[in-house]
Short mmCIF file of C-alpha atoms in Angstrom, two decimals:
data_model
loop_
_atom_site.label_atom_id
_atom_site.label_comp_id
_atom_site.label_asym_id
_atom_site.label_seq_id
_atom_site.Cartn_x
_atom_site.Cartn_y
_atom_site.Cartn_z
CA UNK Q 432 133.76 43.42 103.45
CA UNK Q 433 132.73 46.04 100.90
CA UNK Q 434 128.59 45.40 101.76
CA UNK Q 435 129.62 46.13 105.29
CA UNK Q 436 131.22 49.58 104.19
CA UNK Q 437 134.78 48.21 104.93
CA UNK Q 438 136.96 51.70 103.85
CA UNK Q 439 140.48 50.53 105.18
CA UNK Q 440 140.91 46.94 103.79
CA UNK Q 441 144.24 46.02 104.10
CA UNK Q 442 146.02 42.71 102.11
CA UNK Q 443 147.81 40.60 103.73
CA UNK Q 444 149.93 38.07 101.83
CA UNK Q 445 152.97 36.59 100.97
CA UNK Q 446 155.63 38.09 98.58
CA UNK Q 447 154.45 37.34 95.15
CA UNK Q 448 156.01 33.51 94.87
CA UNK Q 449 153.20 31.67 92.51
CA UNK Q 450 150.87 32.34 89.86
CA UNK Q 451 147.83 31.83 92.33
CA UNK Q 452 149.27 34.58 95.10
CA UNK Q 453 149.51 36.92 91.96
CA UNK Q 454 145.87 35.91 89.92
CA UNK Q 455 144.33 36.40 93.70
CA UNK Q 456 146.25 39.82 93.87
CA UNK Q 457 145.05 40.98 90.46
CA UNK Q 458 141.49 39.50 91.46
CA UNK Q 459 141.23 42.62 94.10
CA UNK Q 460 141.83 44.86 91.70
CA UNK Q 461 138.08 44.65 89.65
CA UNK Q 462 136.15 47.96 89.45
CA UNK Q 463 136.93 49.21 92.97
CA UNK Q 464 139.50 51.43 94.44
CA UNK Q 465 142.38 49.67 96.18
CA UNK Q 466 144.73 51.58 98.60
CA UNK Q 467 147.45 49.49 97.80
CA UNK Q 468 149.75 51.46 100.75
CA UNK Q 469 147.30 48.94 102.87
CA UNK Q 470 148.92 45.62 100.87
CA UNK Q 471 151.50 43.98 103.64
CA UNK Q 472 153.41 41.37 101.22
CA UNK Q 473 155.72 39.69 103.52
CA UNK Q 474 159.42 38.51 102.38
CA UNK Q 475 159.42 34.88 101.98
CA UNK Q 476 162.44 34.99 104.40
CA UNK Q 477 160.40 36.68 107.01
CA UNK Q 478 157.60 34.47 106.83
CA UNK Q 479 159.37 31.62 107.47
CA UNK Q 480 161.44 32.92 110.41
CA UNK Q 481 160.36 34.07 114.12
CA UNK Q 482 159.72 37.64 112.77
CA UNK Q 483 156.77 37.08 110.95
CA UNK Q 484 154.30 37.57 113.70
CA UNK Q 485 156.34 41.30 114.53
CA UNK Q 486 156.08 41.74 110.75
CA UNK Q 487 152.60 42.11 110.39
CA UNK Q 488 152.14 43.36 113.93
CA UNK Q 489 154.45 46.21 113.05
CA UNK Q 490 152.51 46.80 109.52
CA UNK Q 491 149.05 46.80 111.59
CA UNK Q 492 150.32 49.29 113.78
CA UNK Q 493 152.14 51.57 110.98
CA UNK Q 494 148.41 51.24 109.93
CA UNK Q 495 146.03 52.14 112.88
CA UNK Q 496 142.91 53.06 110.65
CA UNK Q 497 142.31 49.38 108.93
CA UNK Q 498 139.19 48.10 109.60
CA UNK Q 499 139.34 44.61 107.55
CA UNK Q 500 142.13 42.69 106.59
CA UNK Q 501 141.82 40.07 103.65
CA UNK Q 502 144.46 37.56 103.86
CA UNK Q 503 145.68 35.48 100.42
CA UNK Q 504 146.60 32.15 102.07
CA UNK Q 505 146.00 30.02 105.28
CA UNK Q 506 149.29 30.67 106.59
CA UNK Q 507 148.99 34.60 106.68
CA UNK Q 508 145.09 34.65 107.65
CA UNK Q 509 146.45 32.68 111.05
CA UNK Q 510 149.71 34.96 111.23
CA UNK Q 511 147.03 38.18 110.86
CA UNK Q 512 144.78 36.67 113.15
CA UNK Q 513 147.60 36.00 116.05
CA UNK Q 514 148.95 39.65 115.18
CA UNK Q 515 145.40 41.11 115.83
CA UNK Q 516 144.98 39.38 118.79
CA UNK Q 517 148.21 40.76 120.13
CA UNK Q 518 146.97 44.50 119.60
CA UNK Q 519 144.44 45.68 121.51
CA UNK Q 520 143.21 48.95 119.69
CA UNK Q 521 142.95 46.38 116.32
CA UNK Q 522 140.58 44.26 118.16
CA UNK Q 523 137.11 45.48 115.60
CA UNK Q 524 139.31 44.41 112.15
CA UNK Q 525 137.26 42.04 110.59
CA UNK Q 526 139.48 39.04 108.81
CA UNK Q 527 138.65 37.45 105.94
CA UNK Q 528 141.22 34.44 104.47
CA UNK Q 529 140.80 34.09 100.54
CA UNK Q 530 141.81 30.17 101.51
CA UNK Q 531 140.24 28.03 104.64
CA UNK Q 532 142.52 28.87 107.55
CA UNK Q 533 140.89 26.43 109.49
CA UNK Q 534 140.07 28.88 112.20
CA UNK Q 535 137.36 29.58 114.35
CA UNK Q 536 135.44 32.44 112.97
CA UNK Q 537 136.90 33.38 110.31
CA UNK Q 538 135.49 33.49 106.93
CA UNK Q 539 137.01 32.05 103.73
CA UNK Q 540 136.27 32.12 100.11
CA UNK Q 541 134.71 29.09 99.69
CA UNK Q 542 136.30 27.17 96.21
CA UNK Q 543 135.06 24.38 94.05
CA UNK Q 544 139.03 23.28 93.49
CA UNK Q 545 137.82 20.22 90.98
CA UNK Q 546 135.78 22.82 89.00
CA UNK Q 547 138.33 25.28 88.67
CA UNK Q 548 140.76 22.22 87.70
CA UNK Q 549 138.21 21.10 85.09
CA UNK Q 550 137.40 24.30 83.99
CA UNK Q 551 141.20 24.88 83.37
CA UNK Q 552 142.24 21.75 81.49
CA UNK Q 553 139.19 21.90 79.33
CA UNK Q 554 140.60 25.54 78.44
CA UNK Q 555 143.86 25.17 77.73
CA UNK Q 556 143.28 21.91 75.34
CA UNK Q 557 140.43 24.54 73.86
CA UNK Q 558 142.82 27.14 73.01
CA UNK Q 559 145.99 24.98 72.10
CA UNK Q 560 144.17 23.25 69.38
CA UNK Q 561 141.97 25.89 68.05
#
């Protein structure tokens, strides 16, 4: 998003419920400028109800300038992509999912999930016996 010259990048995710929604939240954070005014967290109540597609239609529309939208799970990255395609003057916002959404043109960050698991057991026994 940034090498295309993305300036309105919202973040679309769900209220801060686990330690991965939170390390992928303080991940966007690293040595660029966030407009965090753009961050749509949405109540775990509302995202599991029938007003979670108006939720982050609503936000996108309180929003008309965002040009990409980088979504934190599956769940919201299918819920963004339903809300774009519901709005016709949000049609350009490119969507990126930080996890596979399993959805047709849409890009993911692609994660080694056993190397990250490896990589995190072999650090905690590291520091708890040091």
């Amino acid at each position: 998003m940034l090498s295309k010259s993305q300036q309105q990048i919202a973040l679309i995710s769900p209220e801060n419920a686990n330690t991965a929604v939170e390390d992928r939240m303080l991940g966007t954070d690293q040595g660029i400028s966030i407009d965090k005014s753009l961050w749509c967290h949405i109540p775990l109540d509302i995202l599991r109800s029938e007003q979670a597609l108006d939720y982050v239609i609503d936000f996108l529309q309180d929003h008309s300038g965002i040009s990409a939208a980088f979504s934190l799970t599956g769940e919201t990255a299918r819920l963004t992509l339903a809300a774009i395609s519901r709005l016709n003057d949000h049609s350009n916002i490119d969507l990126l999912s930080f996890d596979n959404p399993h959805l047709s043109g849409v890009a993911y960050v692609q994660q080694d999930e056993q190397e990250m698991a490896q990589s995190c057991y072999v650090n905690k026994w590291k520091y708890s016996f040091s």
